[in-house]
XYZ file of C-alpha atoms in Angstrom:
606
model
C 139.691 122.103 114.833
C 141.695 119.425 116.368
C 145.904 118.462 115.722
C 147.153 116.625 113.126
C 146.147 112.677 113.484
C 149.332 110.341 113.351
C 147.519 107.585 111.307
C 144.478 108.352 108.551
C 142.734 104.518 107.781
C 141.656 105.450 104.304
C 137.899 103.632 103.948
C 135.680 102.420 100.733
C 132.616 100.297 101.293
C 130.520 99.102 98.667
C 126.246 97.410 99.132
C 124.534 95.206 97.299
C 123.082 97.673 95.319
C 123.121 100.779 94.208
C 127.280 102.830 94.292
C 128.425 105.845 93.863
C 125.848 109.241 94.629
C 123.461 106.609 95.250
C 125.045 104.394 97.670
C 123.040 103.557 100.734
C 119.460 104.790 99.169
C 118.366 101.241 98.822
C 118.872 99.794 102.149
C 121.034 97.194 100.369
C 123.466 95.815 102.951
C 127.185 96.219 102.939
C 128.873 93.770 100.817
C 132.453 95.079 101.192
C 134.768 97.320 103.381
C 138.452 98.130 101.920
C 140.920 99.968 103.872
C 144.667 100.705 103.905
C 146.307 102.624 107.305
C 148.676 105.967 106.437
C 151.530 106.935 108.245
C 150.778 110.799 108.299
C 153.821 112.078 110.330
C 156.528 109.542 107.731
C 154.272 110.172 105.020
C 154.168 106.048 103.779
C 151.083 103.671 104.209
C 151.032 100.279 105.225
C 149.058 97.447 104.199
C 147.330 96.056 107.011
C 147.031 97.611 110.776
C 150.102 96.132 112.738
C 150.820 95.514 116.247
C 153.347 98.000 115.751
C 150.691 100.972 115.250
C 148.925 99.876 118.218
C 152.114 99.445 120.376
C 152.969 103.058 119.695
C 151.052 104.644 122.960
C 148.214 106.652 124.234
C 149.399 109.162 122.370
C 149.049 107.600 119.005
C 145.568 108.330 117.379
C 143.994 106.911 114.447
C 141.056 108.398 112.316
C 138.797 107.794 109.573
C 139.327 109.066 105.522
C 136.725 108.403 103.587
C 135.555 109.588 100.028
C 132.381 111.772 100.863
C 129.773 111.608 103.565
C 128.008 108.078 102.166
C 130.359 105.887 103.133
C 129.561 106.367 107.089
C 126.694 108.365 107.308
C 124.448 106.317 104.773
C 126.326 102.716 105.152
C 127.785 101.919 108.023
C 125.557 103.620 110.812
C 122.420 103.153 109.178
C 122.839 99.089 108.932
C 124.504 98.944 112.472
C 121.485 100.917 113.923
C 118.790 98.758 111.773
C 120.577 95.415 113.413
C 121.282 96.859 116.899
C 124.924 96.565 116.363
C 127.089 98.743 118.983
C 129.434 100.653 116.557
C 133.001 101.553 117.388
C 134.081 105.314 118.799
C 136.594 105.877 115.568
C 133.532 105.691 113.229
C 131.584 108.964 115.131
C 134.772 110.664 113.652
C 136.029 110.520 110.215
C 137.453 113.187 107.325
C 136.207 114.027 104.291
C 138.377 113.508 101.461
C 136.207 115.829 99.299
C 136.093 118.502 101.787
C 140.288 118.266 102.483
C 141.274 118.154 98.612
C 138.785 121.091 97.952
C 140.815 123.253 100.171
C 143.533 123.326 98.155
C 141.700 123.057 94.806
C 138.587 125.569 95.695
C 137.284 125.781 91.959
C 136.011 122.060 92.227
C 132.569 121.975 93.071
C 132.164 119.530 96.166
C 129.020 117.918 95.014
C 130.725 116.675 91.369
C 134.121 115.740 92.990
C 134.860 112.313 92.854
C 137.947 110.510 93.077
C 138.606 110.365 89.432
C 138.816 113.898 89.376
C 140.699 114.398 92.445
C 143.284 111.675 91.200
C 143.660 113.509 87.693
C 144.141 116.920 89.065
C 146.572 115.981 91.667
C 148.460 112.500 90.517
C 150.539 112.614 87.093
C 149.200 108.832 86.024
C 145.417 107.973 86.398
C 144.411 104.166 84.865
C 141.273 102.350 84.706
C 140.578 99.130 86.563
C 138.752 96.109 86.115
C 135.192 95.875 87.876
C 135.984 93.244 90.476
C 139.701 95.439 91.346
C 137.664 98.622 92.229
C 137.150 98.891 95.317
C 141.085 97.556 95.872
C 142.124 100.408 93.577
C 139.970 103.133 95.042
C 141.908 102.444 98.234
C 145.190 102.722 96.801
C 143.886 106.002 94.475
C 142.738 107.567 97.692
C 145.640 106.434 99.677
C 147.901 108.032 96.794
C 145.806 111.498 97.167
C 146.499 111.631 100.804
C 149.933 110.993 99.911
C 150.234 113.901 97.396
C 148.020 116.399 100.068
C 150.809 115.552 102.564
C 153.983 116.194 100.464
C 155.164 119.062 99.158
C 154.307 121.574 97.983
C 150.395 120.936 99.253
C 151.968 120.050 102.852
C 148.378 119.402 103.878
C 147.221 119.409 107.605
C 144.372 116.890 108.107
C 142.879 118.530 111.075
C 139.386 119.459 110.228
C 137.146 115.972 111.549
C 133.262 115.905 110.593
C 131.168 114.224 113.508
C 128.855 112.027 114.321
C 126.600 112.603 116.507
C 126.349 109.413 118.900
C 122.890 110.896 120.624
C 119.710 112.747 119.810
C 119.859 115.371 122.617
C 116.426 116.669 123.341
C 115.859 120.434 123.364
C 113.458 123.440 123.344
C 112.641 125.555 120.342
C 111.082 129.449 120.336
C 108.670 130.612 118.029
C 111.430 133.968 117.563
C 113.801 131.543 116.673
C 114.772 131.660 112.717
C 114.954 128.271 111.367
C 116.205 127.502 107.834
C 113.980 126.269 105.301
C 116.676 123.772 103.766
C 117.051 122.125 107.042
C 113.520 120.919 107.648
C 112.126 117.579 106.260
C 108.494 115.742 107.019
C 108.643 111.688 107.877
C 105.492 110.298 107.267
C 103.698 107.011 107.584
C 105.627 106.330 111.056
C 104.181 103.690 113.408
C 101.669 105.806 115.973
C 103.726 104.647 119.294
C 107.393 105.819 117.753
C 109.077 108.263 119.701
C 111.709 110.833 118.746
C 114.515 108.408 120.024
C 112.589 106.040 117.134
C 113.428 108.919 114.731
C 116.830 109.533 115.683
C 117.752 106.228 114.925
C 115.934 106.303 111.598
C 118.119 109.040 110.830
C 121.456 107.358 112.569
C 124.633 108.886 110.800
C 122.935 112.115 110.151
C 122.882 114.981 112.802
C 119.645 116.234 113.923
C 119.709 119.523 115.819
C 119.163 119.902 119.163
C 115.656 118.972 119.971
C 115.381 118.781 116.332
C 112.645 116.122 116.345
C 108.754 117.157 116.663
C 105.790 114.790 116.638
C 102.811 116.072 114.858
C 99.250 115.455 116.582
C 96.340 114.972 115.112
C 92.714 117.415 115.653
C 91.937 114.871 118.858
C 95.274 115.615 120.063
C 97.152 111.872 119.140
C 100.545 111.331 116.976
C 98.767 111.050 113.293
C 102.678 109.306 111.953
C 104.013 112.368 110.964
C 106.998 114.017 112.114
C 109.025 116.929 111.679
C 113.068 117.018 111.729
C 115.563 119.671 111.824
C 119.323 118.476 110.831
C 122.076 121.049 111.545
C 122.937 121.819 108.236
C 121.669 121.509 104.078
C 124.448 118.422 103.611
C 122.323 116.506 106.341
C 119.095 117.759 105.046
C 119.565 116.565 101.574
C 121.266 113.272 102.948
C 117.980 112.361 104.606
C 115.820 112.868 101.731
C 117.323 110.017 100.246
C 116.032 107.792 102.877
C 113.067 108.186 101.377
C 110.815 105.285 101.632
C 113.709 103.641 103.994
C 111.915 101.443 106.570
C 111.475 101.602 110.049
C 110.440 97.897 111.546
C 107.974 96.982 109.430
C 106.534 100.448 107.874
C 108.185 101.744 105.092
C 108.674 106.111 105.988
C 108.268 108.916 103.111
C 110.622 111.906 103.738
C 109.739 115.440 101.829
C 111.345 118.315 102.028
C 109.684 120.484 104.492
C 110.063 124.819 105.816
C 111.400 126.111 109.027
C 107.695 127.623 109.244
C 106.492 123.781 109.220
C 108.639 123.270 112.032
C 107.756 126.216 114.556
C 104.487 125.660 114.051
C 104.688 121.893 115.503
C 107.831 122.485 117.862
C 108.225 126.404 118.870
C 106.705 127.963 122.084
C 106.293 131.213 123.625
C 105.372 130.438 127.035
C 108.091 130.959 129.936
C 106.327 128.464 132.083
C 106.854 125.609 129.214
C 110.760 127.083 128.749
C 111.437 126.400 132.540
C 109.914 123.334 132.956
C 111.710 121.801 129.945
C 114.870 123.506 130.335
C 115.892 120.798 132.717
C 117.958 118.366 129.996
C 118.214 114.808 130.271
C 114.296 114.034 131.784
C 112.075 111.682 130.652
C 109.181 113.088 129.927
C 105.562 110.757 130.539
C 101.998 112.814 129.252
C 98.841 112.049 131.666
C 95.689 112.427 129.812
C 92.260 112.160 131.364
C 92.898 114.121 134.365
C 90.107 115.165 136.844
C 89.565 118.964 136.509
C 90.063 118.836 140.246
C 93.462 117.680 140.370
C 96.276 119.146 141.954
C 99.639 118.952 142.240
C 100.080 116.797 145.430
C 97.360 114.208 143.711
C 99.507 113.692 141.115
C 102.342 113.071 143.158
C 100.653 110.296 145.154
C 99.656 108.831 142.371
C 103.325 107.951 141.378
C 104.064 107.162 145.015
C 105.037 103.852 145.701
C 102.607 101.781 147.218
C 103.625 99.967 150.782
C 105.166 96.651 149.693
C 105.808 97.535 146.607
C 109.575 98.262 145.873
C 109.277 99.915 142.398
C 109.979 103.821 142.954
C 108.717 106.388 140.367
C 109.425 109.872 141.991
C 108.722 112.795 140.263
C 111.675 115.465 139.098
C 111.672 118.264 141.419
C 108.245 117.412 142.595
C 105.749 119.877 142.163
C 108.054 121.745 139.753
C 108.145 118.659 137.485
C 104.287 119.111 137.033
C 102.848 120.935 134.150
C 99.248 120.985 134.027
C 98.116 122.510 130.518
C 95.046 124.682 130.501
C 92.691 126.836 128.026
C 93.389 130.580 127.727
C 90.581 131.468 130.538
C 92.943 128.799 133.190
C 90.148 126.123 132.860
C 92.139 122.485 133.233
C 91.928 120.195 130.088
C 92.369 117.008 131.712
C 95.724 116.977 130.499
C 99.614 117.137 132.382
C 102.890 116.653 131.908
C 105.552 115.439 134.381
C 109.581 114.675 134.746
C 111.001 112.102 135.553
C 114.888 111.838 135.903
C 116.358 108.731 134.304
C 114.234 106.076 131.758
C 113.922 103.498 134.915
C 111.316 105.839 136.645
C 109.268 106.631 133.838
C 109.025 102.603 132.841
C 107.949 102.108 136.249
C 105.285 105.181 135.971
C 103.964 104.011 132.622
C 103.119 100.881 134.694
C 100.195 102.747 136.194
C 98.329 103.437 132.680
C 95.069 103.577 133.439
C 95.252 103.232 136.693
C 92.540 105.337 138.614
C 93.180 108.918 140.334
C 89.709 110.152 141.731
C 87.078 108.579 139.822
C 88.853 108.594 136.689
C 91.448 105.753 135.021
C 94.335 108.217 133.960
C 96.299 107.141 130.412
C 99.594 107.601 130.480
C 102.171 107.890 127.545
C 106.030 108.583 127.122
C 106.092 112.245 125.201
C 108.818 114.520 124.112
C 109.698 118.483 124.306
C 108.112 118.974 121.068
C 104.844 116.986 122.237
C 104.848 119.196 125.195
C 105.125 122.768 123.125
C 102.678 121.609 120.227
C 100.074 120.697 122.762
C 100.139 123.844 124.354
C 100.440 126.075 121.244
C 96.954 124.046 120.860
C 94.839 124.652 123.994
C 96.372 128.124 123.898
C 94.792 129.435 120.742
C 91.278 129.909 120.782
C 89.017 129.210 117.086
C 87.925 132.806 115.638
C 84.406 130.898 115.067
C 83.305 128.428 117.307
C 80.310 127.311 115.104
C 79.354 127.414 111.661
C 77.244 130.109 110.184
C 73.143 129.678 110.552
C 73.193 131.373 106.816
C 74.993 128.097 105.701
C 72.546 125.613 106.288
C 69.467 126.851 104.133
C 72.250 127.741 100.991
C 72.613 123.320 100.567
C 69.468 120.870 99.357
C 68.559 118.866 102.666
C 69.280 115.479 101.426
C 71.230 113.530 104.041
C 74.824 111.883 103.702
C 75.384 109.952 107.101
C 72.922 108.290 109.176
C 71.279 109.669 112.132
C 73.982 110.325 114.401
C 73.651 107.578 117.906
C 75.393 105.423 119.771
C 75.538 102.217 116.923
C 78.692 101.298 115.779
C 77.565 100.679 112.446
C 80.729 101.738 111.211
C 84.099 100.860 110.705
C 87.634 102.760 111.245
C 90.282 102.307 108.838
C 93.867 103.373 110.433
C 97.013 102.987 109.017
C 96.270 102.324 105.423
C 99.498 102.900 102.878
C 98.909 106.289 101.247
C 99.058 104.578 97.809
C 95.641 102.941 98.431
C 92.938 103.115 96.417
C 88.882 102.136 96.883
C 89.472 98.389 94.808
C 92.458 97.735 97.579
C 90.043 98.640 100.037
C 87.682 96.648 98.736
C 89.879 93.441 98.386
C 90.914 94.046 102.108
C 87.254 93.820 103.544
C 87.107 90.677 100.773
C 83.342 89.009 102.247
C 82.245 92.300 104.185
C 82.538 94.155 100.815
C 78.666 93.090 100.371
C 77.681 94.772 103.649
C 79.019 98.478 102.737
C 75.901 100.669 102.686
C 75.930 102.990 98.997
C 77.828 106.202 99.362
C 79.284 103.651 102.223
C 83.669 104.741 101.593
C 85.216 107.685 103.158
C 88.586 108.604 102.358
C 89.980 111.099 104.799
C 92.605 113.442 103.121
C 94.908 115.960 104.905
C 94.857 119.526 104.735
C 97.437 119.513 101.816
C 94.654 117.195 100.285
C 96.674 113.754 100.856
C 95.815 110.778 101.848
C 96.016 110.719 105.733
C 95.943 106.808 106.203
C 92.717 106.934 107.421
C 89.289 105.632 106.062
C 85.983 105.192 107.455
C 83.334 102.736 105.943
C 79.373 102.577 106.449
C 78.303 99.200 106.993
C 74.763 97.744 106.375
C 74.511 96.617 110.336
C 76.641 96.873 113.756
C 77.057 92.777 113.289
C 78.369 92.899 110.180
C 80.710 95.822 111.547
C 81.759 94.813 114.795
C 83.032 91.269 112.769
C 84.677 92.387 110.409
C 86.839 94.751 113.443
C 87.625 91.276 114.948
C 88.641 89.787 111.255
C 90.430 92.233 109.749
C 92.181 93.999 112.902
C 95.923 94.220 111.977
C 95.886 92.425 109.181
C 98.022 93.149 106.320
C 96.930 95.131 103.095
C 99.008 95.329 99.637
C 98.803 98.525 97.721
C 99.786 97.937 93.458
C 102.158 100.626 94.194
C 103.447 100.275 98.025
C 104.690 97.842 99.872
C 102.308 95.790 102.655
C 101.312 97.212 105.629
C 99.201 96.303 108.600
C 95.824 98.072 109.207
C 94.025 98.850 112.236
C 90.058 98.237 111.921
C 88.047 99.853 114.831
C 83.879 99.824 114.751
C 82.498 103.246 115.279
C 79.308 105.426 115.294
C 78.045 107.673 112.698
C 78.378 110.547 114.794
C 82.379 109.925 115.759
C 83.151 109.521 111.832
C 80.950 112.691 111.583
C 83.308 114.232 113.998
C 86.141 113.210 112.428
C 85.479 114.359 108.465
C 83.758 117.716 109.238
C 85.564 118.746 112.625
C 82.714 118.936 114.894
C 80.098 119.914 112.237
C 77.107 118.292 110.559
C 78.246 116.965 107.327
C 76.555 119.143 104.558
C 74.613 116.875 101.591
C 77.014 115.633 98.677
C 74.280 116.198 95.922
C 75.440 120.055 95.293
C 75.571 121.212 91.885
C 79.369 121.595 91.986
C 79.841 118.388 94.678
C 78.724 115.522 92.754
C 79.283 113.765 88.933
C 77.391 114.869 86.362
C 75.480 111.640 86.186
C 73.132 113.121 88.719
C 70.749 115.876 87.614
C 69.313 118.855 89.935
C 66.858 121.531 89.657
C 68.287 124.658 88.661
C 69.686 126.520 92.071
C 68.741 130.226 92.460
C 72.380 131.962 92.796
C 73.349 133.354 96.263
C 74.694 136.322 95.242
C 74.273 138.664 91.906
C 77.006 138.499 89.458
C 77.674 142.385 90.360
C 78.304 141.723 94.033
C 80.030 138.145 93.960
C 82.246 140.457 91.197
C 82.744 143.041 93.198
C 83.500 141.530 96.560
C 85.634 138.076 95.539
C 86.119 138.300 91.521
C 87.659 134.692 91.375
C 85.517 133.106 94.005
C 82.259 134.708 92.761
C 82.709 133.431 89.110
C 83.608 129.945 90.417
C 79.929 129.634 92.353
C 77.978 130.963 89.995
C 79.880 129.179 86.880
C 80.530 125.742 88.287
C 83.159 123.359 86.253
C 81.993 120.746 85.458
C 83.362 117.108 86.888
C 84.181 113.781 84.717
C 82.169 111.451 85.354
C 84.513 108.312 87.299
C 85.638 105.163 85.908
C 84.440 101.583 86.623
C 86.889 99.364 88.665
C 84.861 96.568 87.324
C 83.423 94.941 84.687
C 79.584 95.908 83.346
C 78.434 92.328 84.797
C 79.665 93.030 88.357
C 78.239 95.616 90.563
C 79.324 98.967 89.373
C 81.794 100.609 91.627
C 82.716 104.396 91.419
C 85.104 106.591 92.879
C 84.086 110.106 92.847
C 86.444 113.309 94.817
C 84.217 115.902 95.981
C 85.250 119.153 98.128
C 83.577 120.286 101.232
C 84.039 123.621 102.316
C 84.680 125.689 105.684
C 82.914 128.664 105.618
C 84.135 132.145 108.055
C 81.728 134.793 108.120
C 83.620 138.169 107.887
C 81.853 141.331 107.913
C 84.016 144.573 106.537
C 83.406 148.185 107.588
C 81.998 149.412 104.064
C 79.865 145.607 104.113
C 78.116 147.133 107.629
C 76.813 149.837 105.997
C 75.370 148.191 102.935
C 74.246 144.993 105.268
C 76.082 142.854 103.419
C 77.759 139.651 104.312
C 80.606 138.085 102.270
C 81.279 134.592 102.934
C 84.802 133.426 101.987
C 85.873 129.963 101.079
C 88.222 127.344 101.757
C 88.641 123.854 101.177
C 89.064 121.905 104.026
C 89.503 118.305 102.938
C 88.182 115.711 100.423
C 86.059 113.470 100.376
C 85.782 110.292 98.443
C 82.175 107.888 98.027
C 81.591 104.863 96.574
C 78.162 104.032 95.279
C 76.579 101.541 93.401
């Protein structure tokens, strides 16, 4: 609550494109700002801002009307932050015309009002307007509103200002802590060295809660271009959705709603050690990765010591007590720390020293955040239930390898970065001349756990020649998608065995010719069943009837014609298996083994 303003500047801006609920979802820039100045205390408005207003004192004050949120939250802040223009103070404060007239009408429903409907139920003539006089006349209409609110017998306070917030302030978040589902949403497709600053001012004009803004990592423990955000409220959740496919530098982001779950899982904590050493606000936090086990505290510090002669100074906050080494449950190091610094000047200077050496080891060094910090340890803290697969497993698949041998040639390549509207013929027109060197079965599409594209793609090539040119070709070059806009891909060569890694999570990759795996142009001997109907019945009714009655797959479709080589893009799923044994299955010496999907996998053959 703050006291009545003395002057309300009533606002309208109009884009290029789209107006009214959709203004400011298409990144169209503004074309158009109207505004008239009203004398609140005499109850009059004047047509332009005078000397006379400003000559008035430091007691006079001035703020914002506007008709909804769009106007400054979706217009004006977004296109300042996108061209690094320094916006005034009187825009991080503004009222809501909707919100004000509702209090005195409370049977409107906020979402519908507009100010055709505000005019009619409050002013006793309402007239239509030519097209190129409406943004004029939706001045004066919402001038002549705040006129009637003001008069009697409405005698209307203005005193209730919505906010801006002109920061992201960084934060910690507990695992107790409730979080509501329609706060959350996921960003995805972000560039891999954004920050949550970077977020923050994708989201400028909207208010993100304090230390609302988590990274997600990847299984090797990297930023994968997802992120989750928490706004303070629904209004600023659903006002961020329609940034959807808005653009930050070059890469366009997809925003979907997400749950408070989502969020804890990626940005809550538990541990007291974590809560003290990031409830110091305002640090810049820098990660250290590739850390001696040795190391110790006072190593770390001379590392970020100033050398003699050298006048850059990159002191550590609170010195030891601005070290956080993270460790595995049994206190084993992992190579990995965190550490304070107190203002962005010292951690520039330390994030000089990447890969400088500490020991016998060159230490990489990256800016991280609170969230960063918490999922990280969340990580290392939880151990896996199974650390290996099941020896049963192995013998239940045909032997027929997928991958090559695993060694140390980098007959492969690494896809990163790829829009998630690819598909294998954009691939394919990417690699253009190297498309003759993929090996059959040679296209690996890596899909998420909610079985979406991840961005990532790994490709078998016929030598480590062939592979390692096409890296030096096609690194960073741009790739259209039919349905996306461009973007630029990173191409990496690689082994067998590190794409192995990377599809099955550590584990050999079992053979794609399975009954249920592969199209039905292949044909197979028939496969004795692993359990009896009875018992696959009796222990998982849906499960059992799905192994031992397969559905069958279509067979794929031809991205070319019958006189080229015949491409085909098949989707099979590979499963993770857990070995549970119950009470009642120890006495009958019976093992159940239950199934989940873990990701899919796409091959292209010829």
């Amino acid at each position: 609550m703050t006291a009545q303003v003395d002057y309300l500047v009533v606002v309208f801006t109009a884009t290029s494109g789209a107006s009214g609920e959709l203004l400011g979802s298409d990144e169209k820039e503004l074309v158009q700002l109207v505004w008239q100045l009203v004398d609140v205390k005499n109850k009059k408005f004047h047509l332009q801002l005078t000397n006379e207003v400003n000559s008035t004192g430091t007691g006079t004050s001035v703020c914002l009307c506007t008709d909804g949120q769009l106007h400054i939250r979706q217009v004006i802040h977004p296109e300042a932050a996108s061209k690094y223009i320094l916006v005034p103070d009187c825009f991080f404060s503004f009222f809501d015309l909707r919100k004000e007239f509702k209090e005195h009408f409370p049977t409107s429903d906020l979402k519908a009002l507009n100010i055709h409907d505000m005019a009619e139920g409050i002013l006793p003539n309402v007239y239509s307007v030519l097209p190129a006089e409406v943004a004029v006349q939706q001045v004066q209409t919402m001038t002549s509103i705040v006129l009637a609110l003001l008069s009697e017998p409405n005698c209307h306070t203005f005193s209730c200002q919505e906010r801006v917030s002109e920061k992201f302030e960084t934060g910690t978040c507990s695992k107790m802590e409730k979080v509501c589902d329609n706060t959350v949403i996921r960003a995805r497709g972000l560039p891999w060295q954004s920050s949550d600053q970077d977020i923050a001012r994708f989201f400028r004009g909207l208010n993100i809660a304090k230390g609302g803004a988590a990274l997600c990592l990847n299984a090797q423990g990297r930023r994968n271009g997802e992120a989750l955000v928490r706004f303070i409220s629904e209004e600023h959740r659903d006002l961020a959705l329609k940034r959807h496919k808005h653009h930050m530098g070059s890469r366009y982001i997809e925003v979907y709603k997400a749950t408070g779950e989502d969020f804890l899982k990626i940005a809550g904590g538990t541990s007291n050690e974590v809560a003290m050493f990031l409830s110091r606000e305002d640090q810049i936090i820098v990660r250290m990765r590739g850390l001696p086990f040795t190391a110790t505290h006072e190593q770390v510090l001379n590392f970020f010591s100033p050398e003699e002669g050298i006048k850059e100074t990159c002191p550590v906050s609170g010195e030891k007590d601005g070290i956080l080494f993270v460790r595995y449950p049994d206190g084993r190091p992992t190579g990995d720390a965190f550490v304070l610094f107190a203002c962005e000047e010292h951690a520039q200077c330390a994030l000089r020293k990447h890969k400088e050496i500490l020991g016998r080891r060159y230490i990489e060094l990256f800016k991280s955040t609170a969230a960063e910090v918490q999922q990280v340890l969340n990580r290392y803290s939880s151990a896996p239930l199974i650390s290996v697969a099941p020896a049963p497993l192995v013998s239940m698949l045909p032997s027929v390898p997928l991958l090559p041998p695993p060694g140390g040639l980098r007959d492969c390549l690494r896809l990163r970065g790829l829009p998630y509207t690819a598909s294998i013929e954009d691939i394919l027109t990417f690699l253009g001349e190297f498309t003759h060197d993929i090996r059959p079965h040679g296209v690996h599409m890596v899909l998420n756990q909610q079985g979406r594209p991840s961005g990532d793609c790994f490709i078998q090539m016929t030598s480590a020649e062939r592979a390692l040119q096409a890296s030096q070709r096609l690194h960073k070059h741009m790739m259209s998608s039919q349905r996306a806009n461009s973007r630029y891909v990173e191409v990496f060569p690689c082994s067998a065995e590190e794409m192995g890694l990377v599809l099955m999570g550590g584990l050999s990759p079992p053979p794609c010719k399975s009954r249920r795996l592969s199209p039905p142009s292949y044909s197979f001997a028939p496969a004795h069943p692993v359990l009896t109907t009875e018992a696959a019945a009796a222990l998982y009714p849906p499960m059992g009837q799905m192994l031992l009655t397969p559905r069958p797959m279509h067979t794929g479709h031809a991205y070319y014609p019958a006189s080229a080589q015949l491409y085909m893009n098949y989707t099979a799923y590979y499963p993770r298996y857990t070995l549970m044994l119950s009470h009642e299955q120890k006495e009958g010496h019976m093992l159940a083994l239950k199934y989940r999907p873990l990701f899919k996998f796409s091959g292209l053959i010829n």
